[in-house]
CSV table of C-alpha atoms and ligand atoms in Angstrom, one decimal:
chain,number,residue,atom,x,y,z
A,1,UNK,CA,133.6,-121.9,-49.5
A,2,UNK,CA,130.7,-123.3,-50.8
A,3,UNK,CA,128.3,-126.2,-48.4
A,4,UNK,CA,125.5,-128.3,-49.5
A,5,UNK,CA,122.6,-128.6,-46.5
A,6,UNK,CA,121.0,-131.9,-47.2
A,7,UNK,CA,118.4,-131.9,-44.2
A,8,UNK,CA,116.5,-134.7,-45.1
A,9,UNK,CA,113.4,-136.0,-43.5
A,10,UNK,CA,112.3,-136.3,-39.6
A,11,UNK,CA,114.4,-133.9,-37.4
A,12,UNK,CA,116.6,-133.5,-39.9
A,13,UNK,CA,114.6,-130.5,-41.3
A,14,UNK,CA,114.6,-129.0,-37.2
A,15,UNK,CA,117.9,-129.6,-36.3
A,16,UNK,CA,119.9,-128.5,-39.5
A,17,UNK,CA,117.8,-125.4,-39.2
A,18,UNK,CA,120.2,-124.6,-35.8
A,19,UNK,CA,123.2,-125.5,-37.2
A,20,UNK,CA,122.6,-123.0,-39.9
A,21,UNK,CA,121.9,-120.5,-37.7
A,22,UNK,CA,125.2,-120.9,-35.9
A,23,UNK,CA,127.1,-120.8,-39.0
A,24,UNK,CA,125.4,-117.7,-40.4
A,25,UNK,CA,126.1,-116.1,-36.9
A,26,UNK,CA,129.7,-116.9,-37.1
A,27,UNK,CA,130.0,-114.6,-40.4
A,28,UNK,CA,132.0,-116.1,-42.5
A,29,UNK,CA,132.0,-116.0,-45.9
A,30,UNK,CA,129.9,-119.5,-46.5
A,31,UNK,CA,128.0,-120.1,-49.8
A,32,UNK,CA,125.1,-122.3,-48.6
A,33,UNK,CA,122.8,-124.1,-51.4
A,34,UNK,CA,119.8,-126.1,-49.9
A,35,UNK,CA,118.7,-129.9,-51.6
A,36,UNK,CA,116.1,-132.9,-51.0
A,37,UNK,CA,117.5,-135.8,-49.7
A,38,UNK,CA,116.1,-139.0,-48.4
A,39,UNK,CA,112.2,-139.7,-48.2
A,40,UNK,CA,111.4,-136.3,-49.5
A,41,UNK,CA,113.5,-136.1,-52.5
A,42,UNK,CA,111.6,-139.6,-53.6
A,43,UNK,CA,108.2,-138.1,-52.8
A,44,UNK,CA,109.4,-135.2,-54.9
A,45,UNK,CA,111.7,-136.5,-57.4
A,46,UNK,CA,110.8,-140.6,-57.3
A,47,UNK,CA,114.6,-141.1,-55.9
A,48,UNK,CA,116.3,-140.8,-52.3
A,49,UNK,CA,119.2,-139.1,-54.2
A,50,UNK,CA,118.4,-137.1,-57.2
A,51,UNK,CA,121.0,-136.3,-60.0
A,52,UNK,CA,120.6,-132.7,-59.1
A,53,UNK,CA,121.4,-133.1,-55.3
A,54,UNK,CA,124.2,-135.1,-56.1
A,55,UNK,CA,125.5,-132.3,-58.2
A,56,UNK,CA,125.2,-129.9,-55.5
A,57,UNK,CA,127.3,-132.4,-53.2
A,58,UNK,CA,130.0,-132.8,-55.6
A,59,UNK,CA,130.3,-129.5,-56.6
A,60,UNK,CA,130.5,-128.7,-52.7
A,61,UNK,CA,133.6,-128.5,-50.2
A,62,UNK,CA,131.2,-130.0,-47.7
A,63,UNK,CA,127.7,-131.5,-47.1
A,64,UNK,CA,125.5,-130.6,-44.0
A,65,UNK,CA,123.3,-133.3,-43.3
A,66,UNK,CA,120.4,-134.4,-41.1
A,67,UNK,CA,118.8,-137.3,-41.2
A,68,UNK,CA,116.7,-139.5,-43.5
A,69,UNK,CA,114.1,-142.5,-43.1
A,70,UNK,CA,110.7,-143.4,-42.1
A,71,UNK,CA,109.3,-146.3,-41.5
A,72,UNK,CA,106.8,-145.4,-44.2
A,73,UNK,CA,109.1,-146.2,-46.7
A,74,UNK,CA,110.1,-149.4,-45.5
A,75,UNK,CA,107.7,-151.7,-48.1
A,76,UNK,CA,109.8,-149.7,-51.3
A,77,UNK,CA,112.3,-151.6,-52.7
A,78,UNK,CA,115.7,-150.9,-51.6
A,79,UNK,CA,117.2,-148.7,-54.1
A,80,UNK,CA,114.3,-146.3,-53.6
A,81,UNK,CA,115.0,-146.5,-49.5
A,82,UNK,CA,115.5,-142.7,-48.1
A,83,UNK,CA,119.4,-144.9,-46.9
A,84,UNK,CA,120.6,-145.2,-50.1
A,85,UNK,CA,120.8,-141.5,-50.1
A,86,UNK,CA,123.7,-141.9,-47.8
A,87,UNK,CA,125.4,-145.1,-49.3
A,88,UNK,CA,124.9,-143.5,-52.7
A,89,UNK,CA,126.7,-140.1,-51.4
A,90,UNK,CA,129.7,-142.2,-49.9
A,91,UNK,CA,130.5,-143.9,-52.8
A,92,UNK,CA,130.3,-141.2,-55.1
A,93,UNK,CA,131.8,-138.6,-52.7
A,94,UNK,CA,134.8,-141.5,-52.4
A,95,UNK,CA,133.7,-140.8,-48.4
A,96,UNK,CA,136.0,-143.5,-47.0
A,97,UNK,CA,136.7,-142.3,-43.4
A,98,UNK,CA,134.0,-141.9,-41.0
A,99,UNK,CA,135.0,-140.0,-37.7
A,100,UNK,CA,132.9,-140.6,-34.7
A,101,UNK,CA,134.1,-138.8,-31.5
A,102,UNK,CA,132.1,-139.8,-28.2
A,103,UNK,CA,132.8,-137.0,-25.9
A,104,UNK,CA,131.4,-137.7,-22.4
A,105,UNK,CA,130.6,-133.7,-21.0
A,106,UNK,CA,131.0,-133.2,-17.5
A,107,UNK,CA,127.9,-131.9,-17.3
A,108,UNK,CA,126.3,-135.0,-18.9
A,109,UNK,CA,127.9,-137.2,-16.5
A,110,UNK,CA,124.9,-138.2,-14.9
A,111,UNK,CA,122.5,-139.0,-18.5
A,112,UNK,CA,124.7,-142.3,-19.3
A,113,UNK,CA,123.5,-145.3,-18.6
A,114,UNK,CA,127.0,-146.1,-17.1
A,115,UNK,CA,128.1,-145.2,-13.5
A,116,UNK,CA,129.7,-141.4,-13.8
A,117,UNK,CA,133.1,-142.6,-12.8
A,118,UNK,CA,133.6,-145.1,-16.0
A,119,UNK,CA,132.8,-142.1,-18.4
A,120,UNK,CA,133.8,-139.7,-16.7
A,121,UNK,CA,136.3,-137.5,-19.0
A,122,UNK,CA,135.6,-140.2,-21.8
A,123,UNK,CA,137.3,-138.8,-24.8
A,124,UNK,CA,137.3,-141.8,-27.7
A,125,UNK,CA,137.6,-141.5,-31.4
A,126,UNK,CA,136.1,-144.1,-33.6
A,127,UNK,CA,137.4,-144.3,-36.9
A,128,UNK,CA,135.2,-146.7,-39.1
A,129,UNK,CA,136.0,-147.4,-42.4
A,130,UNK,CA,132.9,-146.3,-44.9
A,131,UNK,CA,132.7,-147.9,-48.5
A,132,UNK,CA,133.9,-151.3,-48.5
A,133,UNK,CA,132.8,-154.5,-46.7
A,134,UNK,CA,129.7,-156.3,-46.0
A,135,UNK,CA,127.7,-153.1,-47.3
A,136,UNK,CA,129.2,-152.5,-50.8
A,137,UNK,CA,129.7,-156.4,-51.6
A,138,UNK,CA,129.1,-159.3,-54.1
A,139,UNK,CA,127.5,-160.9,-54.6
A,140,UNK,CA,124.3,-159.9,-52.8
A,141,UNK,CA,121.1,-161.1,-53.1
A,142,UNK,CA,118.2,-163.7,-52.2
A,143,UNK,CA,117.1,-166.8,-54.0
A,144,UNK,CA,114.3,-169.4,-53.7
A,145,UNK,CA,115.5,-173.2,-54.8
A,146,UNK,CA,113.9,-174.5,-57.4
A,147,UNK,CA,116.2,-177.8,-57.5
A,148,UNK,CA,116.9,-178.7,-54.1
A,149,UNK,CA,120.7,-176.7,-54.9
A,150,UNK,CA,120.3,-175.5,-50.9
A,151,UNK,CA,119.0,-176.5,-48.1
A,152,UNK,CA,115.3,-174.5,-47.2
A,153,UNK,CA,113.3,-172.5,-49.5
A,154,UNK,CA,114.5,-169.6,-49.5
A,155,UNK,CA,118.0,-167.8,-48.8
A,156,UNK,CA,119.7,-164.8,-48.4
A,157,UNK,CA,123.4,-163.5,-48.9
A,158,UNK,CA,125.6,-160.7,-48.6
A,159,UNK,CA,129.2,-160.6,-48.9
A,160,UNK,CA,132.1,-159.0,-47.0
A,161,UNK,CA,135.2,-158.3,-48.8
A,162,UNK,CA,137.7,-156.0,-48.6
A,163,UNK,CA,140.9,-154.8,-50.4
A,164,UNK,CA,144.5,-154.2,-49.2
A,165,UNK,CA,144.2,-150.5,-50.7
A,166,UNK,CA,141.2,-149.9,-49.0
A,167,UNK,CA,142.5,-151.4,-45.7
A,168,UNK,CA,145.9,-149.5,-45.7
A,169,UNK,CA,144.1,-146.3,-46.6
A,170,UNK,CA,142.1,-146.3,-43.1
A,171,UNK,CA,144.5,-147.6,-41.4
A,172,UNK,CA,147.0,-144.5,-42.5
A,173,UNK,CA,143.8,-142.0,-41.1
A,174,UNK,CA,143.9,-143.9,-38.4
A,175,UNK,CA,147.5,-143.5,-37.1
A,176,UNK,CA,147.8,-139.9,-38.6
A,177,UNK,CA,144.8,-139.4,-35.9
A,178,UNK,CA,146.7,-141.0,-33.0
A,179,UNK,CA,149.6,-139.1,-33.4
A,180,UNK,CA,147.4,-135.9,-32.6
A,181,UNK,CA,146.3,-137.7,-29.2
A,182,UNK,CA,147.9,-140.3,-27.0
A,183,UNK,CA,149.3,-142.1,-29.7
A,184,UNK,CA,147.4,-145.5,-29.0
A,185,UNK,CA,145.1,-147.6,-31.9
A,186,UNK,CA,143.1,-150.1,-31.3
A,187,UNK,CA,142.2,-152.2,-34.6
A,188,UNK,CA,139.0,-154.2,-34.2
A,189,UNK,CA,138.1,-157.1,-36.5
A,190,UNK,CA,137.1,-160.8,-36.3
A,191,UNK,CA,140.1,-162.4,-37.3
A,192,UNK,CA,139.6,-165.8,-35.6
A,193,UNK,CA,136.2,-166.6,-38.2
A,194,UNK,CA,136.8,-164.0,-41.0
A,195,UNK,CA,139.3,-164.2,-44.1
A,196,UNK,CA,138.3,-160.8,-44.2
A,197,UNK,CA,139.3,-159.7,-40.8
A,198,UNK,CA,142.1,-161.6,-41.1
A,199,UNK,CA,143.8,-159.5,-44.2
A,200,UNK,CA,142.5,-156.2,-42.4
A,201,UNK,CA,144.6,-157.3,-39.2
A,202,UNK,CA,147.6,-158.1,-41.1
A,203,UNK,CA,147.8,-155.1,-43.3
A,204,UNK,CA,146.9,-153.1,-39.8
A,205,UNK,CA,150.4,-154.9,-38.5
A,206,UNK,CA,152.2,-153.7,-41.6
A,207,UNK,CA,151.1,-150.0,-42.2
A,208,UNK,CA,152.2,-149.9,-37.9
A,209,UNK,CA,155.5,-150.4,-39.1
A,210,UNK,CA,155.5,-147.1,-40.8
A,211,UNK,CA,154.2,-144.7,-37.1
A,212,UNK,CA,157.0,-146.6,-34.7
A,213,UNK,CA,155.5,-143.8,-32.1
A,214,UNK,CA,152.2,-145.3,-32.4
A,215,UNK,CA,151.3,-148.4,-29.8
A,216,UNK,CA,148.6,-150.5,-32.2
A,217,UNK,CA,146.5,-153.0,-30.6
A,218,UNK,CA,144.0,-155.5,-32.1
A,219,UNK,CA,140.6,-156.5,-30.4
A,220,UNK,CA,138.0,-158.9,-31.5
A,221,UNK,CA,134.6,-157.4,-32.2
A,222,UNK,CA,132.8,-159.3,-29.6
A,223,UNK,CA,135.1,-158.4,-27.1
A,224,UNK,CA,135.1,-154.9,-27.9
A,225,UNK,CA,131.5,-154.6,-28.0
A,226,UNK,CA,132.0,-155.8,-24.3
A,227,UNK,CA,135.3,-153.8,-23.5
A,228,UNK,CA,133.1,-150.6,-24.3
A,229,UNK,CA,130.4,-150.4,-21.6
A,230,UNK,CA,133.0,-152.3,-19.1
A,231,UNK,CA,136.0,-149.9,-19.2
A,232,UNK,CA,135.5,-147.6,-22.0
A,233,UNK,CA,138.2,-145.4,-21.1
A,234,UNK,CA,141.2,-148.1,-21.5
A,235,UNK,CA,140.3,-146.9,-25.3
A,236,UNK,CA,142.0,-143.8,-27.5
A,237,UNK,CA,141.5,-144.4,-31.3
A,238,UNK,CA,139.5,-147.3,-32.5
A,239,UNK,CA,139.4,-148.5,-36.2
A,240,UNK,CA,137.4,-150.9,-37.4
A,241,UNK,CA,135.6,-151.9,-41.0
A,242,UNK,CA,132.2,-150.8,-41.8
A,243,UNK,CA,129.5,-153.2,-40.0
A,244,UNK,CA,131.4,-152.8,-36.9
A,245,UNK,CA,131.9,-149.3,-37.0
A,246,UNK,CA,128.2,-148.6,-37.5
A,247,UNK,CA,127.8,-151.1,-34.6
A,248,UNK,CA,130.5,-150.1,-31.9
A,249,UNK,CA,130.1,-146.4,-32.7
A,250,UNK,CA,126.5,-146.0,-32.1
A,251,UNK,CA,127.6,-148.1,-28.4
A,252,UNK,CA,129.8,-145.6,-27.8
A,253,UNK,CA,127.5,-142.9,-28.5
A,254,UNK,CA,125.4,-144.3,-25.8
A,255,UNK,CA,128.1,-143.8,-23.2
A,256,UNK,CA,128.2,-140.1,-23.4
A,257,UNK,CA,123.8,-139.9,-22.6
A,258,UNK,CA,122.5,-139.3,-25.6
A,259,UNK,CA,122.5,-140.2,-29.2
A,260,UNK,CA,121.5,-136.7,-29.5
A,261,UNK,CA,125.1,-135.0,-28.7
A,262,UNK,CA,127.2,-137.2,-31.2
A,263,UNK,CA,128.2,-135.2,-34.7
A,264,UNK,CA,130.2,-137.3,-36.7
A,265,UNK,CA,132.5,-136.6,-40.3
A,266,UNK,CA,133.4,-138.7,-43.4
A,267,UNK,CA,135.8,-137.6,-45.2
A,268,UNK,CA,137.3,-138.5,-48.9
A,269,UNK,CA,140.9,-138.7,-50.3
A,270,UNK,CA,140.9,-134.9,-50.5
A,271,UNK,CA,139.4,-133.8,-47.3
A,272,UNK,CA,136.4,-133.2,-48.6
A,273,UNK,CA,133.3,-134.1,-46.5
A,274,UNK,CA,129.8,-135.1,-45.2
A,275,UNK,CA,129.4,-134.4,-42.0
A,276,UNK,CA,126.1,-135.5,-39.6
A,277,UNK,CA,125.1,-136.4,-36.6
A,278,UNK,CA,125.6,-139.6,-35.4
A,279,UNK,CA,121.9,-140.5,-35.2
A,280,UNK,CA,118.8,-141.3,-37.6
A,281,UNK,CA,115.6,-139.1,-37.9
A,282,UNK,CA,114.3,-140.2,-34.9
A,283,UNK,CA,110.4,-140.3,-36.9
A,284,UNK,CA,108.8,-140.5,-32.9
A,285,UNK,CA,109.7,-137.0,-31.9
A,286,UNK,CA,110.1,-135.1,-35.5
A,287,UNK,CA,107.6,-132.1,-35.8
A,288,UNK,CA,107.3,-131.6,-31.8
A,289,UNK,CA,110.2,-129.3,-31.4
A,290,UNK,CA,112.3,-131.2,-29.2
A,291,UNK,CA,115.2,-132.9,-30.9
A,292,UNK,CA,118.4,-132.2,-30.0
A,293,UNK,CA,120.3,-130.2,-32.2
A,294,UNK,CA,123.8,-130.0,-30.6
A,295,UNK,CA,125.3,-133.2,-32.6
A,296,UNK,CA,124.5,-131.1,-35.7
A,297,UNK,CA,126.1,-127.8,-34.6
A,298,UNK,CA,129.1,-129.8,-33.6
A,299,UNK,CA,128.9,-131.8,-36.9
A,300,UNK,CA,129.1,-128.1,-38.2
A,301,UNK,CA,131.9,-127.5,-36.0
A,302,UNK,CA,133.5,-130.4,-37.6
A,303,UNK,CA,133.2,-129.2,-41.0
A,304,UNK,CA,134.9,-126.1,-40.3
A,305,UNK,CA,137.9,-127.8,-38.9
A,306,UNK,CA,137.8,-130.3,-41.6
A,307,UNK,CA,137.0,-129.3,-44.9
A,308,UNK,CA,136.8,-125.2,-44.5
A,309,UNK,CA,140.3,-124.5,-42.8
A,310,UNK,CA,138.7,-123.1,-40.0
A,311,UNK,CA,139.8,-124.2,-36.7
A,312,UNK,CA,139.4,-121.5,-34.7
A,313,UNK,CA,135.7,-120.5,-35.7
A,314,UNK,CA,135.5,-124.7,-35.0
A,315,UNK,CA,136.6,-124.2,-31.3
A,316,UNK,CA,134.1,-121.2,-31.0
A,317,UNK,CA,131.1,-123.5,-32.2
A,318,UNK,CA,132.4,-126.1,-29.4
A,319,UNK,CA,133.3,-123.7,-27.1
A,320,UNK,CA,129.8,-121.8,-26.8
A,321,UNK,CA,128.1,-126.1,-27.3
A,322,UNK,CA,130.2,-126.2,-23.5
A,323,UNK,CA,128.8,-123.0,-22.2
A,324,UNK,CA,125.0,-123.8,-22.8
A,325,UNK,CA,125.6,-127.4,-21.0
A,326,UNK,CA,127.2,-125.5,-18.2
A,327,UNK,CA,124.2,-123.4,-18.1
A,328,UNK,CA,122.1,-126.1,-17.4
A,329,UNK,CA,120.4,-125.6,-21.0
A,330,UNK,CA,118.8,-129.5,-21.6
A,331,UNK,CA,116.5,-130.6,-24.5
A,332,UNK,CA,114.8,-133.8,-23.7
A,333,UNK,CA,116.6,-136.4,-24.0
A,334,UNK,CA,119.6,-135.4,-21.7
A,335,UNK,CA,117.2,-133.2,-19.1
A,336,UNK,CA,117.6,-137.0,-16.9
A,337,UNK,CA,115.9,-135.7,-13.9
A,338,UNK,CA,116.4,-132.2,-13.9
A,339,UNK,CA,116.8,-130.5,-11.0
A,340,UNK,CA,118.2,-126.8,-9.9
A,341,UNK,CA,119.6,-124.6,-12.3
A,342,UNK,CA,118.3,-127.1,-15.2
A,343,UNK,CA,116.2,-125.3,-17.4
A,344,UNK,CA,114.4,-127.7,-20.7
A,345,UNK,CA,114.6,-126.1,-23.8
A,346,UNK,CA,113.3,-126.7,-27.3
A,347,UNK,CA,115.1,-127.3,-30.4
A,348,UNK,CA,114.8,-123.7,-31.3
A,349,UNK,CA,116.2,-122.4,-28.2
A,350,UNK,CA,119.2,-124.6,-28.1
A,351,UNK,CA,120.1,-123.4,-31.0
A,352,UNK,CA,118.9,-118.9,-30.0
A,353,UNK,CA,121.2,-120.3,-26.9
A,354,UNK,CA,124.3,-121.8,-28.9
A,355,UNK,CA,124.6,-118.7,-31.1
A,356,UNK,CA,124.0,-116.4,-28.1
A,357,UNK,CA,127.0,-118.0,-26.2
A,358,UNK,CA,129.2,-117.4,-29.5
A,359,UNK,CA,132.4,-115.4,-28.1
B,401,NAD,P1,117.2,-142.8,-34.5
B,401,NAD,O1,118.6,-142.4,-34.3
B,401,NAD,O2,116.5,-141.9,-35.5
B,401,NAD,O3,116.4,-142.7,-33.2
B,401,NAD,C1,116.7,-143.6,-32.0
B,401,NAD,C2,116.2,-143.0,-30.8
B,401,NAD,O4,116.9,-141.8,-30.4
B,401,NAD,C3,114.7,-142.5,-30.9
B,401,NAD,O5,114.0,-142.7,-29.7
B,401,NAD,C4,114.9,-141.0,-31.1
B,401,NAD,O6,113.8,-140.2,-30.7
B,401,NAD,C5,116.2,-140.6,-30.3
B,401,NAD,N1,116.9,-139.5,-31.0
B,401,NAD,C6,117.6,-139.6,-32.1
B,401,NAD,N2,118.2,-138.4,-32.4
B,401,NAD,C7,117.8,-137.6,-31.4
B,401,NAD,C8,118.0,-136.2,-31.1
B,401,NAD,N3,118.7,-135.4,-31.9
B,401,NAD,N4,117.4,-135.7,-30.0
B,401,NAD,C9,116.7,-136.4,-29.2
B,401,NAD,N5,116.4,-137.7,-29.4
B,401,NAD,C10,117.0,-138.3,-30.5
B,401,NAD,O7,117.2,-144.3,-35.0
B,401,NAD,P2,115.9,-145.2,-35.4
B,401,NAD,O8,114.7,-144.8,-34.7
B,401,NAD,O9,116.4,-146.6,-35.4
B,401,NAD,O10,115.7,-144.9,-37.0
B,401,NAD,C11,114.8,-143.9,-37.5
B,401,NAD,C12,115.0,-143.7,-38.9
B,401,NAD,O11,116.3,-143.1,-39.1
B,401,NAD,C13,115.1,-145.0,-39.7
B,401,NAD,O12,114.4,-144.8,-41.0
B,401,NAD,C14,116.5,-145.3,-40.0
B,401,NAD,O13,116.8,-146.0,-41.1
B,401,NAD,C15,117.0,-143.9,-40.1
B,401,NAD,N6,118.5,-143.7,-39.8
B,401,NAD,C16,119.1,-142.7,-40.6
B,401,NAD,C17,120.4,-142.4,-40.3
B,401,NAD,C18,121.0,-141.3,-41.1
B,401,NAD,O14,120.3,-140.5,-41.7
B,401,NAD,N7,122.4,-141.2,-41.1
B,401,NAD,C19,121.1,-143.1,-39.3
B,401,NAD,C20,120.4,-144.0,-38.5
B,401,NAD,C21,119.1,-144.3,-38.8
């Protein structure tokens, strides 16, 4: 088993250093091989993604991955942006199948912004489709009239579009996903404006026809958006195409307290995999210590289950992730107000605590 660690810039650097350390304490045979990514590589190499890094990746079962960005390197042009590290590894990783869990912890009950009895035992999967719409279309681009040819001076365009293939594909992940939980999907689009949307509900109807065990529903995105922070729990499995999916899942995220706890996996064809946590690089806190590193070990976890065949060292990682919480271990940002038996740790000692709790 061999794993490329892509920390990247910010936290990324402090948080991948815990999951690492949890890995090596599980003692498994894991090759690990270390790469720039992001804002660094193109301070070292003059590109976000450098050939070498992305041989490592493709030459890997699995990525571990941080973070990248920095506002510093927002005036670059946009190919040399630290996020077309991670565009540039989904496409050529064929990553088509992001997995975003938002698990509301018991213990974490009280750090969402939502009253404890609508998340309470929230357990949603968000399934988001990763290479094709508004993201990966054309044309794309921005034009100044010369002739008058449209209205204003200037304009902008990007263009969603997707394919049945691509469409059938997620939807097949998605119901193969359902059938290991309560059997429920919820497909969200924007069928009532989009073409788009349209051909992505209809080919949801027809793959449906194939899991007659599986209850699918469809939602519009706006409604959805809404549906989330009004009765979150009413959802199981969500699927949706890529701008929604970034948009919905990072809602959901919010529900369980903190962006901080969210690990997340996208996964190609043949299970191969990145897997991250479901935030950025959070540039206000890096260097201080005090990121929260759990979404990474359980991005970790994820990787095990996923790519590595190995479920039950999986469960450990997420077992001993439960017994720090019920410990009253807290980083920063899900310490809330504290209180007895809550004790505020660094980065550092989340992780010392994570592999200490390893059973
Ligand atoms: P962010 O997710 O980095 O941070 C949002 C807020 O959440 C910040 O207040 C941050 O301090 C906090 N936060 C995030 N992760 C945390 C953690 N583990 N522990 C504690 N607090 C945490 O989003 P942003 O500020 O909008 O973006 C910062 C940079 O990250 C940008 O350059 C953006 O492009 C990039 N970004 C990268 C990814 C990725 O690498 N996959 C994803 C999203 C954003």
């Amino acid at each position: 088993m061999k794993i490329a660690v892509l920390a990247g810039d910010g936290i990324g650097t402090e948080i991948v250093a815990e999951a690492v350390k949890v890995l090596k304490a599980l003692d498994l045979k894991i090759e690990m091989e270390s790469a720039l990514v992001g804002g660094v590589a193109f301070d070292a190499h003059g590109h976000p993604l450098p050939p070498a890094t992305l041989a490592l990746a493709k030459a890997s079962d699995a990525v571990l991955f941080g973070a990248v960005g920095d506002w510093k390197y927002d005036k670059l042009e946009r190919q040399f942006r630290p996020e077309q590290a991670i565009l540039g590894l989904r496409k050529e990783l064929g990553l088509f199948a992001n997995f975003r869990p938002a698990i509301c912890y018991e213990e974490l009950v009280d750090a969402s912004s939502l009253k404890p009895e609508l998340i309470a035992g929230l357990d949603i999967l968000i399934i988001r489709e990763l290479t094709g719409d508004i993201y990966f279309g054309q044309p794309r681009g921005r034009r100044t009239a010369v002739d008058g040819h449209f209205p204003g001076s200037e304009e902008a365009f990007d263009t969603m579009r997707y394919s049945r293939p691509e469409i059938e594909r997620i939807a097949h992940v998605a119901f193969d996903a359902a059938r290991k939980r309560s059997k429920r999907v919820t497909s969200v689009d924007k069928n009532n404006v989009l073409e788009t949307s349209q051909l992505w509900k209809d080919v949801m109807v027809e793959v449906a026809k194939q899991y007659p065990d599986v209850v699918l529903d469809h939602m519009l995105v706006d409604n959805a958006a809404m549906q989330l922070v009004k009765e979150p729990k009413k959802f199981d499995v969500v699927v949706t195409g890529n701008m929604f999916g970034d948009i919905l899942s990072d809602e959901a995220s919010m529900l369980t307290g903190s962006i901080g706890m969210l690990p997340s996996a996208s996964l190609n064809a043949s299970n191969q995999g990145l897997y991250e946590p479901s935030h950025g690089s959070a540039p206000d806190i890096a260097g201080k210590g005090i990121a929260n590193p759990l979404a990474t070990i359980l991005s970790a976890a994820m990787m095990l289950r996923f790519s590595l065949g190995q479920a039950e060292s999986a469960l450990r990682i997420e077992a001993a992730v439960k017994a720090v919480l019920a410990k009253g271990l807290r980083t920063a940002d899900i310490y809330g107000k504290g209180g007895a038996g809550i004790t505020k740790v660094s980065t550092l000692e989340m992780g010392n605590a994570v592999v200490a709790a390893l059973v």
